[in-house]
Amino acid sequence: MDEAPYTGLLSLRSQSLSRVFEEIAESRKTAAGVHVSPETALECTAVLACVRLLSESIAAMP
């Protein structure tokens, strides 16, 4: 099992949110040939809603 892509995710507190997005998505083209980066992903309302839900849930934790 290759854990290399996820090794940086263990220390999220020391990384910026954009860096985490880069590690996950790596700004690759989709099967449709569209370039997706953290900035362009957040222009999609569904992605923005998911990020907002996750961040608000984490913020509510003690």
Coordinates of C-alpha atoms in Angstrom, one line a residue:
M1 CA 0.0 0.0 0.0
D2 CA 1.5 3.3 -1.1
E3 CA 1.0 5.9 1.7
A4 CA 3.3 8.5 0.1
P5 CA 0.5 10.8 -1.2
Y6 CA -1.1 11.0 2.3
T7 CA 2.0 11.4 4.5
G8 CA 1.7 15.2 4.5
L9 CA -1.9 15.1 5.6
L10 CA -0.9 13.9 9.1
S11 CA 0.4 17.3 10.0
L12 CA -2.4 19.5 8.8
R13 CA -1.9 22.1 11.5
S14 CA 1.4 23.1 10.2
Q15 CA 0.3 23.4 6.6
S16 CA -1.8 26.0 4.8
L17 CA -5.2 25.0 3.4
S18 CA -4.0 25.7 -0.1
R19 CA -1.1 23.3 0.4
V20 CA -3.4 20.6 1.5
F21 CA -5.5 21.1 -1.6
E22 CA -2.4 20.9 -3.7
E23 CA -1.4 17.6 -2.1
I24 CA -4.8 16.1 -2.7
A25 CA -5.7 17.4 -6.1
E26 CA -2.2 18.3 -7.5
S27 CA -3.8 20.6 -10.0
R28 CA -4.3 17.9 -12.6
K29 CA -6.5 17.8 -15.7
T30 CA -9.7 15.9 -15.4
A31 CA -10.8 13.2 -17.8
A32 CA -12.6 16.0 -19.7
G33 CA -9.3 17.9 -20.1
V34 CA -10.3 20.7 -17.7
H35 CA -7.5 22.0 -15.4
V36 CA -8.5 21.9 -11.8
S37 CA -6.7 23.8 -9.1
P38 CA -7.7 24.7 -5.5
E39 CA -8.8 28.1 -6.8
T40 CA -10.9 26.8 -9.7
A41 CA -12.4 24.1 -7.5
L42 CA -13.7 26.6 -5.0
E43 CA -15.5 28.4 -7.9
C44 CA -17.8 25.4 -8.0
T45 CA -20.6 25.9 -5.5
A46 CA -20.8 22.2 -4.6
V47 CA -17.1 22.1 -3.7
L48 CA -17.4 25.4 -1.8
A49 CA -20.4 24.1 0.2
C50 CA -18.5 20.9 1.1
V51 CA -15.4 22.9 2.3
R52 CA -17.6 25.2 4.3
L53 CA -19.5 22.3 5.9
L54 CA -16.2 20.6 6.9
S55 CA -14.6 23.7 8.2
E56 CA -17.6 24.7 10.2
S57 CA -17.8 21.2 11.7
I58 CA -14.1 21.3 12.6
A59 CA -14.5 24.8 14.1
A60 CA -17.3 23.5 16.3
M61 CA -15.2 20.8 17.9
P62 CA -13.8 21.5 21.4

